[in-house]
PDB file of C-alpha atoms in Angstrom:
ATOM      1  CA  UNK A   1     122.870 111.139 100.006  1.00 41.00           C
ATOM      2  CA  UNK A   2     123.366 112.607 103.414  1.00 39.00           C
ATOM      3  CA  UNK A   3     123.639 110.207 106.300  1.00 36.00           C
ATOM      4  CA  UNK A   4     121.792 112.608 108.562  1.00 40.00           C
ATOM      5  CA  UNK A   5     118.536 110.921 109.509  1.00 38.00           C
ATOM      6  CA  UNK A   6     115.715 112.046 111.768  1.00 39.00           C
ATOM      7  CA  UNK A   7     115.285 110.726 115.267  1.00 40.00           C
ATOM      8  CA  UNK A   8     113.208 107.579 115.441  1.00 36.00           C
ATOM      9  CA  UNK A   9     110.838 109.238 117.922  1.00 40.00           C
ATOM     10  CA  UNK A  10     109.648 111.645 115.217  1.00 47.00           C
ATOM     11  CA  UNK A  11     109.426 109.471 112.130  1.00 50.00           C
ATOM     12  CA  UNK A  12     106.262 107.438 111.661  1.00 49.00           C
ATOM     13  CA  UNK A  13     105.882 105.581 108.355  1.00 49.00           C
ATOM     14  CA  UNK A  14     102.359 105.345 107.012  1.00 46.00           C
ATOM     15  CA  UNK A  15     101.633 101.908 108.501  1.00 42.00           C
ATOM     16  CA  UNK A  16     102.988 103.059 111.844  1.00 44.00           C
ATOM     17  CA  UNK A  17     100.720 106.105 111.743  1.00 46.00           C
ATOM     18  CA  UNK A  18      97.800 103.823 111.045  1.00 40.00           C
ATOM     19  CA  UNK A  19      98.833 101.592 113.912  1.00 38.00           C
ATOM     20  CA  UNK A  20      99.258 104.486 116.343  1.00 37.00           C
ATOM     21  CA  UNK A  21      95.874 105.811 115.289  1.00 41.00           C
ATOM     22  CA  UNK A  22      94.326 102.456 116.078  1.00 40.00           C
ATOM     23  CA  UNK A  23      93.098 101.980 112.527  1.00 38.00           C
ATOM     24  CA  UNK A  24      93.188  98.341 111.559  1.00 37.00           C
ATOM     25  CA  UNK A  25      94.138  97.452 107.985  1.00 37.00           C
ATOM     26  CA  UNK A  26      90.989  95.918 106.415  1.00 36.00           C
ATOM     27  CA  UNK A  27      90.968  92.314 105.284  1.00 36.00           C
ATOM     28  CA  UNK A  28      89.886  91.468 101.740  1.00 35.00           C
ATOM     29  CA  UNK A  29      86.658  89.973 103.027  1.00 37.00           C
ATOM     30  CA  UNK A  30      85.823  93.068 105.046  1.00 38.00           C
ATOM     31  CA  UNK A  31      86.901  95.602 102.458  1.00 38.00           C
ATOM     32  CA  UNK A  32      83.337  96.399 101.411  1.00 44.00           C
ATOM     33  CA  UNK A  33      81.816  96.242 104.886  1.00 44.00           C
ATOM     34  CA  UNK A  34      81.443  99.667 106.548  1.00 47.00           C
ATOM     35  CA  UNK A  35      83.142  99.822 109.917  1.00 44.00           C
ATOM     36  CA  UNK A  36      81.184 101.207 112.847  1.00 46.00           C
ATOM     37  CA  UNK A  37      82.055 104.783 113.699  1.00 46.00           C
ATOM     38  CA  UNK A  38      84.396 105.245 116.636  1.00 47.00           C
ATOM     39  CA  UNK A  39      84.583 108.897 117.615  1.00 50.00           C
ATOM     40  CA  UNK A  40      87.226 108.134 120.236  1.00 57.00           C
ATOM     41  CA  UNK A  41      89.684 106.717 117.722  1.00 57.00           C
ATOM     42  CA  UNK A  42      92.385 109.217 116.665  1.00 67.00           C
ATOM     43  CA  UNK A  43      92.962 110.033 113.023  1.00 81.00           C
ATOM     44  CA  UNK A  44      96.360 109.651 111.372  1.00 83.00           C
ATOM     45  CA  UNK A  45      96.991 113.408 111.718  1.00 87.00           C
ATOM     46  CA  UNK A  46      96.030 113.272 115.399  1.00 91.00           C
ATOM     47  CA  UNK A  47      98.545 110.471 115.825  1.00 92.00           C
ATOM     48  CA  UNK A  48     101.194 112.680 114.210  1.00 96.00           C
ATOM     49  CA  UNK A  49     100.227 115.496 116.570  1.00 97.00           C
ATOM     50  CA  UNK A  50     101.087 113.215 119.472  1.00 96.00           C
ATOM     51  CA  UNK A  51     104.468 112.294 117.967  1.00 97.00           C
ATOM     52  CA  UNK A  52     105.925 114.214 115.028  1.00 98.00           C
ATOM     53  CA  UNK A  53     104.278 117.557 115.816  1.00 98.00           C
ATOM     54  CA  UNK A  54     104.205 117.250 119.590  1.00 98.00           C
ATOM     55  CA  UNK A  55     106.583 120.181 120.154  1.00 98.00           C
ATOM     56  CA  UNK A  56     104.465 122.476 117.975  1.00 98.00           C
ATOM     57  CA  UNK A  57     101.059 121.798 119.484  1.00 98.00           C
ATOM     58  CA  UNK A  58      99.472 124.712 121.325  1.00 97.00           C
ATOM     59  CA  UNK A  59     101.792 127.284 119.759  1.00 98.00           C
ATOM     60  CA  UNK A  60     101.019 130.085 117.318  1.00 98.00           C
ATOM     61  CA  UNK A  61     102.744 132.877 115.453  1.00 98.00           C
ATOM     62  CA  UNK A  62     106.550 133.071 115.674  1.00 98.00           C
ATOM     63  CA  UNK A  63     106.670 130.332 118.328  1.00 98.00           C
ATOM     64  CA  UNK A  64     104.834 127.926 116.039  1.00 98.00           C
ATOM     65  CA  UNK A  65     107.076 128.802 113.105  1.00 98.00           C
ATOM     66  CA  UNK A  66     110.206 128.225 115.206  1.00 98.00           C
ATOM     67  CA  UNK A  67     108.924 124.881 116.514  1.00 98.00           C
ATOM     68  CA  UNK A  68     108.018 123.679 113.019  1.00 98.00           C
ATOM     69  CA  UNK A  69     111.400 124.793 111.684  1.00 98.00           C
ATOM     70  CA  UNK A  70     113.135 122.595 114.229  1.00 98.00           C
ATOM     71  CA  UNK A  71     110.874 119.633 113.459  1.00 98.00           C
ATOM     72  CA  UNK A  72     111.059 119.694 109.664  1.00 98.00           C
ATOM     73  CA  UNK A  73     114.784 120.508 109.550  1.00 98.00           C
ATOM     74  CA  UNK A  74     115.398 116.974 110.815  1.00 97.00           C
ATOM     75  CA  UNK A  75     115.556 115.365 107.386  1.00 97.00           C
ATOM     76  CA  UNK A  76     117.506 113.183 104.991  1.00 98.00           C
ATOM     77  CA  UNK A  77     118.763 115.170 102.013  1.00 97.00           C
ATOM     78  CA  UNK A  78     118.807 113.967  98.420  1.00 97.00           C
ATOM     79  CA  UNK A  79     121.119 115.006  95.600  1.00 97.00           C
ATOM     80  CA  UNK A  80     119.918 116.836  92.507  1.00 98.00           C
ATOM     81  CA  UNK A  81     120.465 113.709  90.407  1.00 97.00           C
ATOM     82  CA  UNK A  82     118.396 111.661  92.855  1.00 98.00           C
ATOM     83  CA  UNK A  83     115.497 114.074  92.400  1.00 98.00           C
ATOM     84  CA  UNK A  84     114.701 112.555  88.977  1.00 98.00           C
ATOM     85  CA  UNK A  85     113.856 109.130  90.399  1.00 98.00           C
ATOM     86  CA  UNK A  86     112.232 110.563  93.519  1.00 98.00           C
ATOM     87  CA  UNK A  87     109.734 112.574  91.476  1.00 98.00           C
ATOM     88  CA  UNK A  88     108.723 109.393  89.655  1.00 98.00           C
ATOM     89  CA  UNK A  89     107.452 108.157  93.014  1.00 98.00           C
ATOM     90  CA  UNK A  90     106.178 111.348  94.638  1.00 98.00           C
ATOM     91  CA  UNK A  91     104.204 112.500  91.584  1.00 98.00           C
ATOM     92  CA  UNK A  92     103.153 109.155  90.145  1.00 98.00           C
ATOM     93  CA  UNK A  93      99.821 109.150  88.370  1.00 98.00           C
ATOM     94  CA  UNK A  94      97.498 107.126  90.663  1.00 98.00           C
ATOM     95  CA  UNK A  95      95.721 105.812  87.557  1.00 98.00           C
ATOM     96  CA  UNK A  96      98.866 104.904  85.592  1.00 98.00           C
ATOM     97  CA  UNK A  97     102.000 103.848  87.451  1.00 98.00           C
ATOM     98  CA  UNK A  98     104.100 104.406  84.324  1.00 98.00           C
ATOM     99  CA  UNK A  99     103.358 108.139  84.336  1.00 98.00           C
ATOM    100  CA  UNK A 100     103.781 111.249  86.461  1.00 98.00           C
ATOM    101  CA  UNK A 101     101.330 114.145  86.768  1.00 98.00           C
ATOM    102  CA  UNK A 102     102.828 117.459  85.649  1.00 98.00           C
ATOM    103  CA  UNK A 103     102.200 120.259  88.138  1.00 98.00           C
ATOM    104  CA  UNK A 104     101.058 123.150  85.984  1.00 98.00           C
ATOM    105  CA  UNK A 105      99.553 121.450  82.942  1.00 97.00           C
ATOM    106  CA  UNK A 106      98.003 118.553  84.880  1.00 98.00           C
ATOM    107  CA  UNK A 107      99.056 116.236  82.061  1.00 98.00           C
ATOM    108  CA  UNK A 108      99.846 112.582  82.736  1.00 98.00           C
ATOM    109  CA  UNK A 109     103.151 111.861  81.022  1.00 98.00           C
ATOM    110  CA  UNK A 110     105.522 108.911  80.815  1.00 98.00           C
ATOM    111  CA  UNK A 111     108.107 108.783  83.565  1.00 98.00           C
ATOM    112  CA  UNK A 112     110.682 108.138  80.848  1.00 98.00           C
ATOM    113  CA  UNK A 113     109.851 111.364  78.962  1.00 97.00           C
ATOM    114  CA  UNK A 114     112.125 113.519  81.105  1.00 97.00           C
ATOM    115  CA  UNK A 115     114.881 115.766  79.809  1.00 95.00           C
ATOM    116  CA  UNK A 116     115.369 119.070  78.061  1.00 94.00           C
ATOM    117  CA  UNK A 117     113.228 118.849  74.933  1.00 95.00           C
ATOM    118  CA  UNK A 118     110.192 121.187  74.724  1.00 95.00           C
ATOM    119  CA  UNK A 119     107.661 118.408  75.332  1.00 95.00           C
ATOM    120  CA  UNK A 120     109.689 116.617  78.028  1.00 97.00           C
ATOM    121  CA  UNK A 121     109.197 117.113  81.735  1.00 98.00           C
ATOM    122  CA  UNK A 122     111.899 118.505  84.009  1.00 98.00           C
ATOM    123  CA  UNK A 123     112.467 119.511  87.631  1.00 98.00           C
ATOM    124  CA  UNK A 124     110.668 122.709  88.552  1.00 98.00           C
ATOM    125  CA  UNK A 125     111.772 124.655  91.623  1.00 98.00           C
ATOM    126  CA  UNK A 126     108.461 126.092  92.827  1.00 98.00           C
ATOM    127  CA  UNK A 127     110.445 128.431  95.082  1.00 98.00           C
ATOM    128  CA  UNK A 128     112.550 129.713  92.185  1.00 98.00           C
ATOM    129  CA  UNK A 129     116.193 128.878  92.919  1.00 97.00           C
ATOM    130  CA  UNK A 130     117.360 132.383  91.983  1.00 97.00           C
ATOM    131  CA  UNK A 131     115.285 133.809  94.862  1.00 98.00           C
ATOM    132  CA  UNK A 132     118.046 133.376  97.412  1.00 97.00           C
ATOM    133  CA  UNK A 133     120.693 132.134  94.974  1.00 96.00           C
ATOM    134  CA  UNK A 134     120.710 128.545  96.263  1.00 97.00           C
ATOM    135  CA  UNK A 135     120.833 127.014  92.777  1.00 97.00           C
ATOM    136  CA  UNK A 136     120.761 123.219  92.839  1.00 97.00           C
ATOM    137  CA  UNK A 137     122.738 122.911  96.068  1.00 95.00           C
ATOM    138  CA  UNK A 138     121.790 119.952  98.249  1.00 97.00           C
ATOM    139  CA  UNK A 139     119.264 121.458 100.619  1.00 97.00           C
ATOM    140  CA  UNK A 140     116.824 124.046  99.233  1.00 98.00           C
ATOM    141  CA  UNK A 141     117.952 123.252  95.688  1.00 98.00           C
ATOM    142  CA  UNK A 142     116.988 119.585  96.059  1.00 98.00           C
ATOM    143  CA  UNK A 143     114.136 119.676  98.580  1.00 98.00           C
ATOM    144  CA  UNK A 144     111.383 117.431  97.236  1.00 98.00           C
ATOM    145  CA  UNK A 145     108.682 119.374  99.020  1.00 98.00           C
ATOM    146  CA  UNK A 146     108.951 122.111  96.372  1.00 98.00           C
ATOM    147  CA  UNK A 147     110.412 120.245  93.392  1.00 98.00           C
ATOM    148  CA  UNK A 148     107.790 119.057  90.908  1.00 98.00           C
ATOM    149  CA  UNK A 149     107.714 117.588  87.396  1.00 98.00           C
ATOM    150  CA  UNK A 150     106.606 120.195  84.869  1.00 98.00           C
ATOM    151  CA  UNK A 151     106.538 120.541  81.112  1.00 98.00           C
ATOM    152  CA  UNK A 152     109.825 122.047  79.923  1.00 98.00           C
ATOM    153  CA  UNK A 153     108.132 124.811  77.918  1.00 97.00           C
ATOM    154  CA  UNK A 154     105.726 125.755  80.711  1.00 98.00           C
ATOM    155  CA  UNK A 155     108.597 125.713  83.204  1.00 97.00           C
ATOM    156  CA  UNK A 156     110.465 128.147  80.983  1.00 97.00           C
ATOM    157  CA  UNK A 157     107.446 130.471  80.827  1.00 97.00           C
ATOM    158  CA  UNK A 158     107.169 130.463  84.602  1.00 98.00           C
ATOM    159  CA  UNK A 159     110.933 131.069  84.928  1.00 97.00           C
ATOM    160  CA  UNK A 160     111.642 132.721  88.286  1.00 97.00           C
ATOM    161  CA  UNK A 161     108.460 134.797  88.427  1.00 98.00           C
ATOM    162  CA  UNK A 162     106.628 135.412  91.661  1.00 98.00           C
ATOM    163  CA  UNK A 163     103.085 134.113  92.092  1.00 98.00           C
ATOM    164  CA  UNK A 164     100.039 136.342  91.663  1.00 98.00           C
ATOM    165  CA  UNK A 165      96.673 136.439  89.929  1.00 98.00           C
ATOM    166  CA  UNK A 166      96.318 137.556  86.329  1.00 96.00           C
ATOM    167  CA  UNK A 167      98.120 137.545  83.020  1.00 97.00           C
ATOM    168  CA  UNK A 168      97.739 135.873  79.657  1.00 97.00           C
ATOM    169  CA  UNK A 169      96.819 132.224  79.167  1.00 98.00           C
ATOM    170  CA  UNK A 170      99.821 129.877  79.043  1.00 97.00           C
ATOM    171  CA  UNK A 171      99.842 127.770  75.844  1.00 93.00           C
ATOM    172  CA  UNK A 172      99.227 124.040  76.382  1.00 90.00           C
ATOM    173  CA  UNK A 173      98.609 124.595  80.102  1.00 96.00           C
ATOM    174  CA  UNK A 174      94.896 125.432  80.514  1.00 96.00           C
ATOM    175  CA  UNK A 175      94.072 127.557  83.549  1.00 97.00           C
ATOM    176  CA  UNK A 176      97.602 128.933  83.983  1.00 98.00           C
ATOM    177  CA  UNK A 177      98.347 132.599  83.334  1.00 98.00           C
ATOM    178  CA  UNK A 178     101.510 134.648  83.172  1.00 98.00           C
ATOM    179  CA  UNK A 179     102.622 138.235  82.728  1.00 97.00           C
ATOM    180  CA  UNK A 180     105.935 140.085  82.954  1.00 95.00           C
ATOM    181  CA  UNK A 181     106.471 139.589  86.687  1.00 95.00           C
ATOM    182  CA  UNK A 182     104.128 136.858  87.945  1.00 98.00           C
ATOM    183  CA  UNK A 183     102.654 133.440  87.280  1.00 98.00           C
ATOM    184  CA  UNK A 184      99.223 132.096  88.210  1.00 98.00           C
ATOM    185  CA  UNK A 185      98.867 128.292  88.329  1.00 98.00           C
ATOM    186  CA  UNK A 186      95.634 126.464  87.514  1.00 98.00           C
ATOM    187  CA  UNK A 187      92.984 126.391  90.238  1.00 98.00           C
ATOM    188  CA  UNK A 188      93.546 122.707  91.061  1.00 98.00           C
ATOM    189  CA  UNK A 189      97.086 123.326  92.343  1.00 98.00           C
ATOM    190  CA  UNK A 190      96.936 126.886  93.656  1.00 98.00           C
ATOM    191  CA  UNK A 191      96.881 125.639  97.242  1.00 98.00           C
ATOM    192  CA  UNK A 192      99.656 123.139  96.522  1.00 98.00           C
ATOM    193  CA  UNK A 193     101.880 125.961  95.268  1.00 98.00           C
ATOM    194  CA  UNK A 194     101.095 128.138  98.283  1.00 98.00           C
ATOM    195  CA  UNK A 195     101.849 125.383 100.788  1.00 98.00           C
ATOM    196  CA  UNK A 196     105.132 124.523  99.037  1.00 98.00           C
ATOM    197  CA  UNK A 197     106.244 128.150  99.216  1.00 98.00           C
ATOM    198  CA  UNK A 198     105.306 128.452 102.886  1.00 98.00           C
ATOM    199  CA  UNK A 199     107.049 125.161 103.709  1.00 98.00           C
ATOM    200  CA  UNK A 200     110.254 126.588 102.232  1.00 98.00           C
ATOM    201  CA  UNK A 201     109.903 129.750 104.318  1.00 98.00           C
ATOM    202  CA  UNK A 202     109.723 127.686 107.508  1.00 98.00           C
ATOM    203  CA  UNK A 203     112.337 125.087 106.584  1.00 98.00           C
ATOM    204  CA  UNK A 204     115.056 127.504 105.385  1.00 98.00           C
ATOM    205  CA  UNK A 205     115.378 130.138 108.067  1.00 96.00           C
ATOM    206  CA  UNK A 206     118.963 131.298 107.518  1.00 96.00           C
ATOM    207  CA  UNK A 207     120.625 129.026 110.083  1.00 93.00           C
ATOM    208  CA  UNK A 208     122.119 126.362 107.802  1.00 90.00           C
ATOM    209  CA  UNK A 209     124.342 128.291 105.400  1.00 92.00           C
ATOM    210  CA  UNK A 210     121.492 129.234 103.073  1.00 95.00           C
ATOM    211  CA  UNK A 211     119.504 132.454 102.854  1.00 96.00           C
ATOM    212  CA  UNK A 212     116.533 133.121 105.125  1.00 98.00           C
ATOM    213  CA  UNK A 213     113.662 132.511 102.703  1.00 98.00           C
ATOM    214  CA  UNK A 214     110.573 134.609 103.365  1.00 98.00           C
ATOM    215  CA  UNK A 215     107.384 135.349 101.436  1.00 98.00           C
ATOM    216  CA  UNK A 216     106.377 138.980 101.020  1.00 98.00           C
ATOM    217  CA  UNK A 217     103.517 140.813  99.378  1.00 98.00           C
ATOM    218  CA  UNK A 218     105.511 141.949  96.360  1.00 97.00           C
ATOM    219  CA  UNK A 219     106.181 140.653  92.880  1.00 97.00           C
ATOM    220  CA  UNK A 220     109.322 141.090  90.790  1.00 94.00           C
ATOM    221  CA  UNK A 221     111.508 140.166  93.777  1.00 96.00           C
ATOM    222  CA  UNK A 222     114.447 139.250  91.541  1.00 93.00           C
ATOM    223  CA  UNK A 223     117.298 137.508  93.354  1.00 95.00           C
ATOM    224  CA  UNK A 224     116.217 138.563  96.853  1.00 96.00           C
ATOM    225  CA  UNK A 225     115.386 135.589  99.126  1.00 98.00           C
ATOM    226  CA  UNK A 226     111.700 136.462  98.883  1.00 98.00           C
ATOM    227  CA  UNK A 227     108.708 135.342  96.849  1.00 98.00           C
ATOM    228  CA  UNK A 228     105.283 136.911  96.659  1.00 97.00           C
ATOM    229  CA  UNK A 229     102.543 137.593  96.729  1.00 98.00           C
ATOM    230  CA  UNK A 230     101.876 136.439 100.302  1.00 98.00           C
ATOM    231  CA  UNK A 231      98.282 137.667 100.498  1.00 98.00           C
ATOM    232  CA  UNK A 232      97.471 135.793  97.292  1.00 98.00           C
ATOM    233  CA  UNK A 233      99.254 132.632  98.449  1.00 98.00           C
ATOM    234  CA  UNK A 234      97.242 132.665 101.683  1.00 98.00           C
ATOM    235  CA  UNK A 235      94.027 133.008  99.713  1.00 98.00           C
ATOM    236  CA  UNK A 236      95.036 130.163  97.401  1.00 98.00           C
ATOM    237  CA  UNK A 237      95.772 127.894 100.356  1.00 98.00           C
ATOM    238  CA  UNK A 238      92.310 128.573 101.798  1.00 98.00           C
ATOM    239  CA  UNK A 239      90.509 128.194  98.453  1.00 98.00           C
ATOM    240  CA  UNK A 240      92.268 124.966  97.444  1.00 98.00           C
ATOM    241  CA  UNK A 241      92.692 122.710 100.503  1.00 98.00           C
ATOM    242  CA  UNK A 242      94.957 119.633 100.372  1.00 98.00           C
ATOM    243  CA  UNK A 243      93.585 116.843  98.190  1.00 98.00           C
ATOM    244  CA  UNK A 244      94.401 113.135  98.122  1.00 97.00           C
ATOM    245  CA  UNK A 245      97.261 113.556  95.634  1.00 98.00           C
ATOM    246  CA  UNK A 246      98.973 116.245  97.719  1.00 98.00           C
ATOM    247  CA  UNK A 247      98.531 114.288 100.943  1.00 98.00           C
ATOM    248  CA  UNK A 248      99.922 111.120  99.365  1.00 98.00           C
ATOM    249  CA  UNK A 249     102.906 113.065  98.031  1.00 98.00           C
ATOM    250  CA  UNK A 250     103.641 114.377 101.514  1.00 98.00           C
ATOM    251  CA  UNK A 251     103.497 110.843 102.882  1.00 98.00           C
ATOM    252  CA  UNK A 252     105.780 109.374 100.185  1.00 98.00           C
ATOM    253  CA  UNK A 253     108.417 112.038 100.866  1.00 98.00           C
ATOM    254  CA  UNK A 254     108.132 111.305 104.582  1.00 98.00           C
ATOM    255  CA  UNK A 255     108.233 107.528 104.305  1.00 98.00           C
ATOM    256  CA  UNK A 256     110.695 106.991 101.475  1.00 98.00           C
ATOM    257  CA  UNK A 257     112.959 109.986 100.923  1.00 98.00           C
ATOM    258  CA  UNK A 258     113.442 112.971 103.236  1.00 98.00           C
ATOM    259  CA  UNK A 259     111.553 111.706 106.297  1.00 98.00           C
ATOM    260  CA  UNK A 260     110.134 115.148 106.991  1.00 98.00           C
ATOM    261  CA  UNK A 261     106.713 116.596 106.264  1.00 98.00           C
ATOM    262  CA  UNK A 262     105.106 119.737 104.907  1.00 98.00           C
ATOM    263  CA  UNK A 263     103.157 120.807 108.007  1.00 98.00           C
ATOM    264  CA  UNK A 264     100.738 122.972 106.016  1.00 98.00           C
ATOM    265  CA  UNK A 265      99.386 119.894 104.260  1.00 98.00           C
ATOM    266  CA  UNK A 266      98.664 118.232 107.601  1.00 98.00           C
ATOM    267  CA  UNK A 267      97.489 121.476 109.247  1.00 98.00           C
ATOM    268  CA  UNK A 268      96.399 124.087 106.666  1.00 98.00           C
ATOM    269  CA  UNK A 269      95.120 126.271 109.512  1.00 98.00           C
ATOM    270  CA  UNK A 270      98.726 126.896 110.572  1.00 98.00           C
ATOM    271  CA  UNK A 271      99.125 129.206 107.551  1.00 98.00           C
ATOM    272  CA  UNK A 272      96.959 131.879 109.144  1.00 98.00           C
ATOM    273  CA  UNK A 273      98.426 131.206 112.575  1.00 98.00           C
ATOM    274  CA  UNK A 274     101.939 132.092 111.378  1.00 98.00           C
ATOM    275  CA  UNK A 275     101.164 134.735 108.736  1.00 98.00           C
ATOM    276  CA  UNK A 276      98.370 136.802 110.282  1.00 92.00           C
TER     277      UNK A 276
END
């Protein structure tokens, strides 16, 4: 694991965010007692805006993208082997701590059922690693913000296809569709996929020895450092806003592994600000 760690002024673990936001942790006795509303009390995201995102606030377009790139590039990197155990935490089933939730199928599966067999789960690069030829190199090839547990067979069907609407139903993965040059995930994770792709485009900007990753409005991009279709990804992000699972995943990566965040989970409106 890299020894490069983010500056202490940027990193706020979850409890620290709560503390900065002025949100007291409830006692057992008070757990079921509604707290009076306090409209002057900042939310956790507002607390992050005052700390982690402070250099991005008030910006838009290319200036916002550049500021976010600088912020989220300050991270601890994990190895490809370490990804296995990390995904057991980031994608843990909130209703069964022995399982992970698989991205495309939505299935809850044992954390121990990982490997290469057809019904196992493996490590899916949502930004396909061939799009920019970064493979499994530490950096884009191991970035937890776009690596997810998926069924081996479904992962193989997705392959390195771009994202778009349409296609034939994917067996054993209801709601997913695929054709010769694109893959459509189920509705419940369309926004998740979009925000992972757009995170990668901001994080890997060509200044760290890797390709400049950029979304475009094409499919069948091959090995170019591009993934499409941007217009569809933007629509997916708007139609499927961040849910509790996605927000928790962002926080676990921030607190326990890479110590950086996906800004489009905290601020979905920044998608349209950067990609007009």
